Amino acid sequence: MIGSMRTLKRTVVASAVALAALFGAAQAQYGADPFFEQTVIQSRGFGLELMDARLRVLEAYGIAPDGLDETVEGFEADYARFGGTLSATAPDVAEALEDAIEAIEDGFEAGEDLTDLVAIARGAHADAYAAVIPAEVRASPAFRAGVMADLLLAEGGVAEGVEEAIEEDEPWMYPLGWAALQRVNELWAGLAEFATADQESFAQQYLDTLADIYPAATLPDVFPSNPEEAESPAQSLVGIVESVADAALYPGRDVRRLAPHLTTITAQACEAYAAGDDAIAFEHVLIVGDLYDAHLTDFLGLVAGDVDDGVTGMLGALGYGGDDDDDEAGEGESADGDADDGDEEGDDAALASDPAAACGELLEALEEASAVLGG
Amino acid sequence: MSHPVPLAPSRSGPLRRVGTALAAALLMALTLGLAAAQEAGSYRVYVANEFSADITVIDSATDEVIDTITISGRPGEVRPRGMAVSPDGSIIYVSVSDFNPVLETPEDKILAIDVRTNEVVTEIRAGGNPERVSVSPDGSQVWAALEATAQGAGYDAATGERLGIFQVGIESEGVAVSPDGKFVYITAEATHTVTVIDAEAMQVVTHVLVGNRPREVDFATDGSVAYVSAEIGGTISVIDVATHSVIEEINLGLDSRPVEMQVDPNRNRLYVAGGGTSAVYVIDMDTHEVIATVREQMGRRPWGIAVTPDGQKIYTANGLSDSVSVIDADCLCVIDEIQAGRGAHSAEIGVVPAQ
């Protein structure tokens, strides 16, 4: 049995290596490649957008109901995506934003009307956006298209909002999906002028479908019976945005290319850890974890489970919580739940106290993953 | 130069709003096609409508809707999706499931519909959200991709007995049995793989990495290669069946979003429904070159595709316009658009034997 599994793995690896040569031409179809060319910047932008979505939800509710506690707690995870960079580049803005978020958290605990506090936070958030994302990047169609793709497809976005509300019994993901859609509409308004009449017509049909799924921030009386109701229009819309913005928006489209790219980003994280810039290093770890979770773990789990375990274990040791406990990301704790059992769990926990060493182990694990994929 | 006028979906009347000369040529072609169809029997087009939970049945001779088969009285909760036809064309198999993949309900099943009567003659229990089905060349087995459980399963077509069940990639979707009956190929969206099952030894042979988000798989008639559509990859992966390895990627463009495919041995073509561009890509199976792209007057987001056994007509199930586009295989042009149910998903052709 073990022998046949080894043969199976060798066959898969050989196939992957051979296949690597067949891809590539398709990737060149679009002029920009934001998730490869500015990986960490896109992630910081997504963190800022997620924070914006939470503020939109709280703004819509005014007095937030108890169920929104996870929405409020999530600010911390959003901040971890860009907070290190913000603190380094604009410490005053960082302090103002941290204070504003803390005031919201306290106000929520006290059951206060959050309207005024949200308005203050919105100002600090706008300053943070300007400080973290360079103006020329913010204005570029590729960046904005990348943000749209994340808002439509990533965790905390439009497609996932309704799905998690239904499948995971997390109804409060729904208002976040609604908020993400409002932002997608704003961003599309800025891109639509570059669209053909056909593209605009299709995009509007998909946006209308999504608006039917998300008519308001408040929870619907009855959720759709199909948890993936928003998935198809969201995916189709991203396809149109790719063409209109001339930007490739599926970083996992070629997994053989993605795997070595993650080692590059991880190497940058390791350099930051070595320099003592832990918060900036963690910004890199978060996007590596996101991309690995979204595009590589399923395949590697199928054909090379030990390699996959190695990567996920080290991501956990560095504090990456993954999709299931995203709210805890950024708290710097070891995600024991994601680590392996027994001794390995202990090893990972021990490594977490030395993140530079853990980062080195993650780098090695990702290089092995890359080799499996033929990268 | 006049611009083509979009065809309004209707339940009858092919050959409208096309030029006179073209109409005459098409009429000739259709007449020839009909004669061939009558010799072999007549064809019925079955279109699975995901959101209205029914099957639209179209007579390919007239392109009129002749029946609507209700699959469930709970549209929006239960859905028909992928279909397959028995080798003699007499039975259409339909995969049916609920919408919530975390639930395994009694609705998860495969229905067998008699083409002559349009009545369900058999139900096969297939828990795990069957998304697509395939029939073995001798018609004795039905295989299903079970989306929710990441499994592939084979069933005895006559008794419904489960013959084997195998772990495959995550979010399994497409399934095809090789023409010699030896192998079953099953695609998986999330792992970007095709899992190869030895149908005689009943064991998994390998997992093959293919293009991103593989949807459907189809074998060439001689069984030498298999084609796998990759929706996000925008490619058709060509797998050498002897080695179970990818030997070529046919690039349709990143915006193409290919889904269902249909091999036409009559013309040695592979037809591919391009949901992203609302187009049908026509691929020469010898050269693997795209020899034509049908775009004008196509319905919105073609997802399913089927070709009549005589190779004369191609039908696409258009999910966004709830319609079926009819394409003449000679001119490779759209000759009609027929109203279907909501969320037209897949298309398949049944054969009513000649009297």
XYZ file of C-alpha atoms in Angstrom:
730
model
C 0.000 0.000 0.000
C 2.774 2.435 0.963
C 4.701 1.408 -2.127
C 1.755 2.108 -4.369
C 1.231 5.502 -2.709
C 4.909 6.358 -3.366
C 4.511 5.334 -6.983
C 1.385 7.474 -7.177
C 3.254 10.454 -5.718
C 6.196 10.008 -8.101
C 3.803 9.878 -11.026
C 2.087 13.070 -9.933
C 5.371 14.886 -9.400
C 6.674 13.785 -12.794
C 3.440 14.943 -14.400
C 3.670 18.299 -12.676
C 7.257 18.828 -13.788
C 6.412 17.938 -17.372
C 3.347 20.137 -17.287
C 5.301 23.158 -16.085
C 6.745 23.580 -19.559
C 3.295 23.620 -21.155
C 2.006 26.637 -19.299
C 3.164 30.193 -19.416
C 1.947 31.575 -22.697
C -1.546 32.137 -21.336
C -0.208 34.130 -18.400
C 1.095 36.821 -20.714
C -2.361 37.706 -21.977
C -2.800 40.631 -19.588
C -0.473 43.579 -19.192
C -0.426 43.673 -15.401
C -0.088 40.994 -12.770
C -0.762 42.744 -9.455
C -0.798 39.680 -7.215
C 2.697 38.801 -8.409
C 4.129 42.240 -9.072
C 2.993 43.867 -5.794
C 1.901 40.912 -3.690
C 2.325 42.435 -0.254
C 1.005 45.843 -1.302
C -2.190 44.184 -2.575
C -2.500 42.406 0.747
C -2.081 45.626 2.675
C -4.715 47.170 0.458
C -7.035 44.273 1.156
C -6.513 44.730 4.892
C -7.459 48.382 4.558
C -10.502 47.417 2.493
C -11.620 44.831 5.042
C -11.360 47.478 7.725
C -13.416 49.796 5.544
C -16.049 47.059 5.169
C -16.325 46.680 8.957
C -16.723 50.431 9.317
C -19.457 50.415 6.665
C -21.328 47.710 8.545
C -21.112 49.549 11.860
C -22.122 52.763 10.129
C -25.175 51.025 8.692
C -26.218 49.667 12.072
C -25.426 52.632 14.299
C -26.061 50.711 17.481
C -24.411 47.397 16.786
C -26.273 44.273 17.867
C -24.498 41.583 19.890
C -23.988 39.412 16.853
C -21.530 41.874 15.414
C -18.892 41.133 18.030
C -16.788 39.178 15.566
C -17.056 42.019 13.111
C -15.607 44.365 15.710
C -12.962 41.877 16.853
C -11.842 41.513 13.238
C -10.316 44.992 13.142
C -7.211 43.581 14.753
C -6.675 41.023 11.993
C -7.218 43.664 9.320
C -4.711 45.946 10.986
C -2.096 43.176 11.067
C -2.065 43.223 7.264
C -0.735 46.767 7.104
C -0.079 48.005 10.656
C 3.658 47.346 10.619
C 4.119 49.396 7.495
C 1.846 52.151 8.783
C 3.734 52.391 12.059
C 7.011 52.601 10.190
C 5.909 55.222 7.680
C 3.372 57.326 9.567
C 3.457 56.614 13.302
C 1.064 59.460 14.126
C -1.536 58.095 11.741
C -1.015 54.617 13.138
C -1.626 55.875 16.646
C -4.742 57.772 15.583
C -6.176 54.724 13.829
C -5.376 52.407 16.720
C -7.054 54.841 19.121
C -10.122 55.150 16.891
C -10.525 51.393 16.606
C -10.044 50.947 20.334
C -12.756 53.537 20.943
C -15.116 51.604 18.690
C -14.328 48.375 20.510
C -15.032 50.059 23.851
C -18.186 51.698 22.526
C -19.420 48.383 21.216
C -18.803 46.739 24.575
C -20.792 49.527 26.237
C -23.642 49.233 23.731
C -23.240 52.824 22.535
C -24.304 54.338 19.247
C -21.107 54.038 17.211
C -21.948 56.570 14.509
C -19.621 59.327 15.686
C -16.810 56.933 16.547
C -17.047 55.348 13.122
C -16.817 58.786 11.513
C -13.595 59.470 13.413
C -12.205 56.093 12.456
C -13.082 56.690 8.810
C -10.899 59.790 8.796
C -7.978 57.931 10.338
C -8.550 55.056 7.955
C -8.368 57.372 4.933
C -5.086 58.795 6.227
C -3.765 55.277 6.749
C -4.731 54.275 3.224
C -2.830 57.252 1.845
C 0.206 56.465 3.984
C 0.378 52.742 3.240
C -0.527 52.553 -0.455
C 1.481 54.905 -2.683
C -0.681 57.325 -4.643
C 0.350 56.017 -8.044
C -0.503 52.473 -6.969
C -3.862 53.523 -5.529
C -4.781 55.129 -8.805
C -3.718 52.254 -11.015
C -6.419 50.071 -12.590
C -4.392 46.972 -11.753
C -4.376 47.687 -8.018
C -8.046 48.572 -7.994
C -8.878 45.468 -9.998
C -6.897 43.376 -7.531
C -8.831 44.924 -4.662
C -12.076 44.130 -6.465
C -11.015 40.513 -6.977
C -10.206 40.181 -3.276
C -13.441 41.830 -2.214
C -15.405 39.537 -4.505
C -13.672 36.218 -3.879
C -11.523 36.261 -0.742
C -12.465 35.485 2.830
C -14.650 38.264 4.184
C -15.812 39.196 0.705
C -18.945 38.991 -1.390
C -18.944 35.340 -2.463
C -17.831 34.065 0.918
C -20.135 36.292 2.965
C -23.345 34.513 2.112
C -21.659 31.111 1.898
C -20.223 31.291 5.394
C -23.451 32.698 6.746
C -25.233 29.584 5.543
C -22.684 26.783 5.572
C -20.660 27.794 8.601
C -23.588 29.171 10.527
C -21.886 32.558 10.752
C -24.714 34.942 9.852
C -22.611 37.995 10.617
C -20.426 37.337 7.629
C -23.402 38.426 5.559
C -23.212 42.159 6.414
C -19.505 42.096 5.574
C -20.359 40.646 2.190
C -22.889 43.425 1.719
C -20.297 46.060 2.617
C -17.746 44.524 0.268
C -20.291 44.691 -2.534
C -20.876 48.401 -1.943
C -17.165 48.988 -2.370
C -17.048 46.758 -5.477
C -19.763 48.924 -7.016
C -17.714 52.050 -6.330
C -14.580 50.542 -7.829
C -16.450 49.243 -10.884
C -17.800 52.747 -11.497
C -14.196 53.842 -11.919
C -13.337 51.006 -14.301
C -16.519 50.848 -16.360
C -15.394 53.618 -18.690
C -12.758 51.250 -20.078
C -15.273 48.454 -20.709
C -16.905 47.568 -23.993
C -20.680 47.769 -24.169
C -20.879 43.978 -23.886
C -18.568 43.881 -20.877
C -20.523 46.621 -19.179
C -23.807 44.861 -19.865
C -22.562 41.547 -18.477
C -20.947 43.238 -15.479
C -24.152 45.054 -14.656
C -26.121 41.814 -14.877
C -23.727 40.179 -12.407
C -23.803 43.215 -10.098
C -27.596 43.201 -10.189
C -27.646 39.534 -9.276
C -25.329 40.221 -6.354
C -27.449 43.174 -5.269
C -30.463 40.844 -5.139
C -28.495 38.558 -2.833
C -27.355 41.486 -0.693
C -30.225 44.007 -0.619
C -29.183 45.483 2.737
C -26.673 45.232 5.554
C -29.265 43.705 7.820
C -29.692 39.960 7.910
C -32.386 38.660 5.550
C -35.405 36.895 6.991
C -34.402 33.811 5.057
C -31.001 33.098 3.554
C -30.825 31.681 0.013
C -30.894 27.885 -0.061
C -27.801 27.892 -2.218
C -24.743 28.876 -0.156
C -22.811 29.462 -3.370
C -25.417 31.776 -4.832
C -22.955 34.661 -5.010
C -20.024 32.558 -6.197
C -20.885 32.314 -9.867
C -21.696 35.994 -10.500
C -18.684 37.047 -8.412
C -16.349 34.778 -10.365
C -17.795 35.914 -13.670
C -17.430 39.545 -12.659
C -13.763 39.027 -11.811
C -13.315 37.565 -15.280
C -14.687 40.738 -16.812
C -12.614 42.966 -14.537
C -9.494 41.087 -15.663
C -10.171 41.990 -19.270
C -11.233 45.561 -18.585
C -8.291 46.356 -16.297
C -5.861 44.306 -18.397
C -4.679 42.649 -15.200
C -4.383 38.972 -14.261
C -6.423 38.474 -11.097
C -6.079 34.767 -10.352
C -2.723 34.243 -8.627
C -3.460 30.527 -8.423
C -4.052 30.167 -12.128
C -0.649 28.539 -12.479
C 0.217 26.824 -9.230
C 3.670 25.913 -10.522
C 4.448 29.607 -10.786
C 2.822 30.553 -7.507
C 4.759 28.131 -5.312
C 8.235 29.583 -5.960
C 6.780 33.072 -5.706
C 5.662 32.274 -2.174
C 9.204 31.274 -1.295
C 10.350 34.698 -2.513
C 7.817 36.495 -0.310
C 8.703 34.242 2.594
C 12.372 35.047 2.163
C 11.456 38.722 2.510
C 9.558 37.878 5.693
C 12.579 36.082 7.059
C 14.789 39.088 6.353
C 12.352 41.305 8.221
C 12.273 38.931 11.187
C 16.053 38.888 11.215
C 16.046 42.705 11.271
C 13.586 42.712 14.153
C 10.713 44.113 12.053
C 8.279 41.468 13.234
C 5.096 43.326 12.296
C 6.254 43.899 8.736
C 7.457 40.307 8.535
C 4.038 39.157 9.649
C 2.401 41.165 6.846
C 4.362 38.931 4.474
C 3.452 35.757 6.357
C -0.242 36.621 6.158
C -0.295 36.881 2.383
C 1.836 33.772 1.990
C -0.653 31.939 4.185
C -3.627 33.295 2.290
C -2.269 32.334 -1.101
C -1.095 28.947 0.103
C -4.480 28.232 1.692
C -6.422 29.371 -1.314
C -4.427 27.748 -4.076
C -1.898 25.145 -2.993
C -2.937 23.294 0.126
C -5.716 21.296 -1.514
C -3.497 19.892 -4.246
C -0.524 19.231 -1.997
C -2.768 17.718 0.624
C -3.974 15.271 -2.018
C -0.641 14.210 -3.467
C 1.991 15.070 -0.841
C 0.333 15.304 2.539
C 3.600 15.413 4.458
C 4.791 18.410 2.489
C 1.492 20.163 3.034
C 1.662 19.412 6.749
C 5.102 20.964 6.878
C 3.951 24.231 5.349
C 0.726 24.565 7.298
C 2.507 23.659 10.522
C 5.081 26.404 10.101
C 2.480 28.945 9.034
C 0.646 28.113 12.239
C 3.803 28.466 14.266
C 4.262 31.949 12.871
C 0.752 32.916 13.939
C -1.104 32.472 10.685
C -4.574 31.381 11.645
C -5.961 30.560 8.233
C -9.526 30.941 7.123
C -11.193 29.427 10.127
C -9.834 31.740 12.749
C -8.882 34.742 10.736
C -10.012 37.000 13.519
C -7.172 35.781 15.652
C -4.499 36.423 13.064
C -2.121 39.106 14.104
C -2.299 38.335 17.749
C 1.053 36.637 17.446
C -0.120 33.453 19.067
C 0.787 30.031 17.854
C -2.099 28.454 15.983
C -1.796 25.129 17.745
C -5.015 23.939 16.283
C -3.483 23.963 12.846
C -0.290 22.295 13.854
C 0.433 18.603 13.754
C -0.228 16.299 16.619
C 2.192 15.147 19.282
C 5.832 16.107 19.146
C 5.485 18.149 16.007
C 2.928 20.345 17.708
C 5.393 20.935 20.502
C 8.158 21.708 18.016
C 6.009 24.249 16.230
C 5.016 25.917 19.476
C 8.680 26.108 20.484
C 9.657 27.595 17.135
C 7.033 30.286 17.510
C 9.138 31.843 20.238
C 11.874 32.254 17.624
C 9.991 33.502 14.587
C 13.137 33.990 12.521
C 13.941 30.312 12.877
C 10.323 29.356 12.197
C 10.402 31.495 9.090
C 13.466 29.630 7.887
C 11.625 26.348 8.370
C 8.648 27.713 6.452
C 10.964 28.682 3.625
C 12.349 25.153 3.445
C 8.857 23.661 3.518
C 7.722 25.930 0.701
C 10.773 25.044 -1.374
C 9.802 21.400 -0.985
C 6.247 22.246 -2.027
C 7.600 24.088 -5.010
C 9.648 21.054 -6.001
C 6.574 18.827 -5.849
C 4.824 21.212 -8.186
C 7.751 21.337 -10.587
C 8.514 24.976 -9.832
C -23.075 46.290 -44.102
C -25.967 45.318 -41.915
C -25.436 44.150 -38.381
C -26.918 40.856 -37.275
C -30.045 41.239 -35.233
C -30.038 39.279 -31.985
C -32.295 36.291 -32.095
C -35.118 36.555 -29.641
C -35.559 33.377 -27.628
C -38.619 31.550 -28.845
C -40.128 28.132 -28.679
C -40.358 27.587 -32.405
C -39.198 28.616 -35.831
C -35.609 28.114 -36.894
C -33.980 30.098 -39.670
C -35.341 33.473 -38.741
C -33.573 36.729 -39.389
C -30.742 35.318 -41.413
C -29.921 36.301 -44.935
C -31.820 34.682 -47.785
C -28.815 33.019 -49.351
C -27.629 31.711 -46.029
C -31.128 30.499 -45.261
C -31.253 28.541 -48.474
C -27.910 26.937 -47.746
C -28.962 26.127 -44.228
C -32.250 24.707 -45.418
C -30.362 22.373 -47.707
C -28.043 21.335 -44.916
C -30.897 20.858 -42.498
C -32.823 18.798 -45.019
C -29.840 16.539 -45.451
C -29.383 16.366 -41.727
C -33.002 15.551 -41.108
C -32.876 12.769 -43.681
C -29.933 11.277 -41.859
C -31.702 11.731 -38.553
C -34.824 9.990 -39.785
C -32.800 7.012 -40.937
C -31.306 6.600 -37.513
C -34.330 7.847 -35.626
C -34.916 11.351 -34.358
C -32.984 13.334 -31.836
C -34.173 14.987 -28.692
C -32.167 17.641 -26.924
C -32.282 17.572 -23.141
C -31.346 20.697 -21.213
C -30.949 20.548 -17.432
C -32.152 23.784 -15.843
C -30.409 24.249 -12.521
C -32.679 26.879 -10.984
C -36.102 25.840 -12.278
C -35.357 22.206 -11.395
C -36.597 20.834 -14.669
C -35.426 19.483 -18.003
C -36.368 21.177 -21.256
C -36.851 18.689 -24.099
C -36.399 19.944 -27.672
C -37.114 18.100 -30.899
C -33.977 18.678 -32.964
C -35.900 18.350 -36.248
C -38.045 21.388 -35.545
C -36.121 22.967 -32.694
C -39.357 23.286 -30.774
C -39.776 22.556 -27.105
C -41.861 19.394 -26.894
C -41.778 18.708 -23.177
C -40.624 19.966 -19.806
C -39.787 17.285 -17.277
C -40.133 18.350 -13.658
C -37.228 17.072 -11.602
C -38.355 18.515 -8.292
C -41.202 20.563 -6.948
C -38.659 22.551 -4.937
C -36.776 24.686 -7.445
C -34.051 26.695 -5.776
C -33.519 23.863 -3.323
C -33.007 20.908 -5.636
C -31.160 21.068 -8.909
C -30.400 18.933 -11.935
C -26.944 19.476 -13.374
C -24.715 17.225 -15.488
C -26.198 14.624 -17.799
C -25.011 11.652 -19.844
C -26.595 9.465 -22.496
C -26.550 5.693 -22.816
C -24.575 4.313 -25.786
C -27.730 3.607 -27.792
C -29.132 7.042 -27.015
C -32.242 5.691 -25.341
C -31.595 6.765 -21.748
C -30.583 10.168 -20.391
C -28.961 10.099 -16.970
C -29.290 13.254 -14.860
C -27.370 14.066 -11.694
C -29.642 15.628 -9.084
C -28.700 17.173 -5.764
C -29.632 19.787 -3.222
C -27.899 23.151 -3.239
C -26.214 22.911 0.125
C -23.173 20.694 -0.225
C -22.735 20.205 3.497
C -26.022 18.380 3.622
C -26.551 14.929 2.206
C -30.215 14.605 1.417
C -32.466 12.037 -0.246
C -32.415 14.361 -3.242
C -28.846 13.306 -4.059
C -29.422 10.839 -6.859
C -29.078 9.985 -10.515
C -32.255 9.782 -12.565
C -32.602 7.709 -15.722
C -35.064 9.159 -18.238
C -36.466 7.105 -21.117
C -36.022 9.188 -24.261
C -39.149 7.794 -25.929
C -41.511 8.614 -23.077
C -39.576 11.296 -21.212
C -40.420 9.470 -18.005
C -38.067 8.623 -15.171
C -37.522 4.885 -15.276
C -34.802 4.439 -12.656
C -33.439 6.278 -9.631
C -29.954 5.597 -8.357
C -29.087 6.791 -4.881
C -25.848 8.821 -5.081
C -25.211 10.633 -1.809
C -22.586 13.380 -1.751
C -23.932 15.907 -4.251
C -23.475 14.280 -7.651
C -22.532 17.006 -10.130
C -21.870 15.156 -13.361
C -22.325 11.606 -14.604
C -20.933 9.339 -17.302
C -21.978 5.981 -18.733
C -19.659 3.089 -19.538
C -19.398 2.115 -23.234
C -21.459 -1.031 -22.698
C -24.089 0.919 -20.798
C -23.843 -1.274 -17.732
C -22.269 1.260 -15.352
C -22.971 4.845 -14.413
C -20.200 6.881 -12.800
C -20.701 10.064 -10.831
C -18.485 12.825 -9.467
C -19.651 13.469 -5.907
C -18.834 17.111 -5.314
C -19.406 17.444 -1.583
C -17.457 14.393 -0.521
C -14.610 14.616 -3.051
C -15.362 11.161 -4.316
C -16.089 9.320 -7.508
C -18.486 6.383 -7.520
C -19.589 3.732 -9.965
C -23.071 2.218 -9.971
C -24.716 -0.697 -11.715
C -27.015 0.995 -14.230
C -29.678 -1.673 -13.948
C -29.819 -2.240 -10.203
C -28.365 0.982 -8.798
C -25.941 -1.038 -6.680
C -22.784 0.908 -5.867
C -19.801 -0.888 -7.394
C -17.033 1.230 -5.936
C -16.313 4.600 -4.379
C -12.983 6.412 -4.432
C -11.396 9.492 -2.939
C -10.575 11.970 -5.678
C -9.687 15.662 -5.709
C -11.663 18.295 -3.813
C -14.879 19.577 -5.403
C -15.021 16.818 -7.944
C -17.061 17.692 -10.988
C -16.415 16.167 -14.402
C -16.394 12.453 -15.099
C -15.837 10.319 -18.179
C -15.348 6.625 -18.874
C -12.752 5.746 -21.512
C -14.101 4.223 -24.742
C -12.570 0.843 -23.857
C -14.175 0.979 -20.420
C -10.860 0.571 -18.616
C -10.477 3.971 -16.986
C -12.637 6.585 -15.336
C -11.314 10.146 -15.264
C -12.708 12.535 -12.650
C -11.885 16.242 -12.465
C -11.708 18.298 -9.275
C -12.081 22.077 -9.215
C -10.155 22.895 -6.043
C -7.172 20.591 -6.518
C -6.922 21.213 -10.276
C -6.605 17.505 -10.851
C -7.927 14.595 -12.813
C -8.033 11.412 -10.796
C -7.601 8.247 -12.850
C -9.513 5.204 -11.657
C -8.847 1.757 -13.059
C -12.429 0.568 -13.580
C -11.419 -3.077 -13.872
C -9.103 -3.297 -10.868
C -11.303 -0.766 -9.088
C -8.461 1.336 -7.727
C -7.049 4.823 -8.067
C -4.111 4.933 -10.475
C -2.950 8.525 -10.166
C -3.902 12.171 -9.803
C -2.903 14.353 -12.737
C -2.393 18.099 -12.346
C -4.221 19.914 -15.154
C -5.292 23.483 -15.900
C -6.807 25.660 -13.189
C -10.337 24.770 -12.111
C -10.992 21.803 -14.349
C -14.643 21.337 -15.174
C -15.364 18.622 -17.685
C -13.438 15.726 -19.176
C -14.144 13.952 -22.445
C -12.301 11.208 -24.334
C -11.459 11.215 -28.021
C -13.460 8.531 -29.799
C -10.401 6.314 -30.251
C -9.570 6.694 -26.564
C -5.997 7.825 -27.181
C -6.369 11.157 -25.435
C -8.717 12.870 -23.030
C -9.586 16.559 -23.021
C -10.066 18.542 -19.816
C -11.557 22.034 -19.790
C -9.975 24.423 -17.277
C -12.299 27.304 -16.510
C -9.859 29.692 -14.841
C -6.871 28.416 -16.784
C -8.641 29.143 -20.054
C -7.192 25.972 -21.496
C -7.993 22.472 -22.617
C -5.491 20.029 -21.141
C -4.808 17.089 -23.429
C -4.007 13.908 -21.517
C -2.242 10.963 -23.132
C -4.330 8.045 -21.871
C -1.477 5.545 -22.291
C 0.651 7.407 -19.761
C -2.037 9.441 -17.955
C 0.048 12.562 -18.420
C -0.673 15.977 -19.886
C 0.969 16.299 -23.281
C -0.477 19.577 -24.473
C -2.392 22.645 -23.388
C -4.757 24.208 -25.897
C -4.959 27.889 -25.037
C -8.381 29.449 -25.541
C -7.559 32.709 -23.754
C -7.868 33.563 -20.084
C -11.284 35.128 -20.593
C -12.749 32.084 -22.345
C -13.864 30.161 -19.232
C -14.386 26.811 -20.959
C -16.804 24.406 -19.347
C -18.611 21.606 -21.200
C -17.102 20.021 -24.296
C -18.372 17.612 -26.901
C -16.379 15.420 -29.265
C -17.835 15.121 -32.758
C -16.309 12.128 -34.553
C -18.137 13.027 -37.774
C -16.002 16.087 -38.331
C -13.156 15.256 -35.997
C -13.921 18.341 -33.952
C -14.037 19.208 -30.289
C -16.671 21.796 -29.462
C -16.119 23.801 -26.283
C -18.631 26.050 -24.536
C -16.891 29.263 -23.486
C -18.902 30.721 -20.643
C -16.680 33.778 -20.216
C -16.865 35.012 -23.786
C -20.301 33.624 -24.677
C -18.686 31.727 -27.496
C -18.219 28.207 -28.788
C -14.659 27.226 -29.666
C -14.212 24.703 -32.454
C -11.019 22.672 -32.195
C -9.588 20.369 -34.819
C -8.780 17.173 -32.968
C -5.816 16.317 -35.201
C -3.998 19.607 -34.967
C -5.507 20.859 -31.698
C -5.880 24.245 -33.348
C -8.911 26.441 -32.789
C -10.339 26.536 -36.308
C -13.369 28.714 -35.574
C -15.042 30.625 -32.782
C -18.807 31.054 -32.852
C -19.756 34.336 -31.183
C -22.398 36.175 -33.174
C -25.922 35.849 -31.808
C -24.872 33.364 -29.130
C -26.901 33.289 -25.934
C -25.332 34.498 -22.709
C -22.780 32.360 -20.888
C -22.991 29.020 -22.662
C -22.197 26.392 -20.085
C -23.435 23.124 -21.560
C -22.963 21.806 -25.087
C -24.108 18.813 -27.123
C -23.885 17.715 -30.738
C -26.421 15.620 -32.611
C -25.064 12.157 -33.437
C -25.044 13.013 -37.143
C -22.873 16.026 -36.379
C -25.234 18.508 -38.015
C -26.274 20.652 -35.082
C -24.709 21.900 -31.914
C -26.806 22.993 -28.938
C -25.570 25.132 -26.070
C -27.223 25.594 -22.675
C -26.899 29.310 -21.868
C -27.058 29.899 -18.132
C -27.391 33.652 -18.149
C -30.002 34.009 -20.877
C -31.938 30.863 -19.893
C -31.826 29.709 -23.462
C -30.435 27.225 -25.932
C -28.454 28.403 -28.940
C -28.669 26.227 -32.036
C -25.546 26.202 -34.204
C -25.361 24.753 -37.686
C -22.172 22.693 -37.910
C -21.642 23.467 -41.604
C -21.628 27.238 -41.417
C -20.733 27.331 -37.752
C -23.331 30.013 -37.232
C -26.195 30.410 -34.813
C -29.499 29.591 -36.497
C -31.888 29.768 -33.584
C -32.272 30.528 -29.910
C -34.807 28.577 -27.897
C -36.200 29.458 -24.494
C -35.148 27.019 -21.775
C -35.768 26.958 -18.034
C -33.920 29.071 -15.469
C -30.201 28.473 -15.216
C -29.684 26.255 -18.253
C -26.670 24.181 -17.201
C -26.051 21.127 -19.360
C -27.173 19.673 -22.667
C -27.349 16.110 -23.952
C -28.852 14.412 -27.003
C -31.114 11.357 -26.864
C -32.158 9.222 -29.816
C -35.697 8.022 -30.476
C -35.379 4.868 -32.559
C -36.921 4.837 -36.041
C -40.352 3.201 -36.159
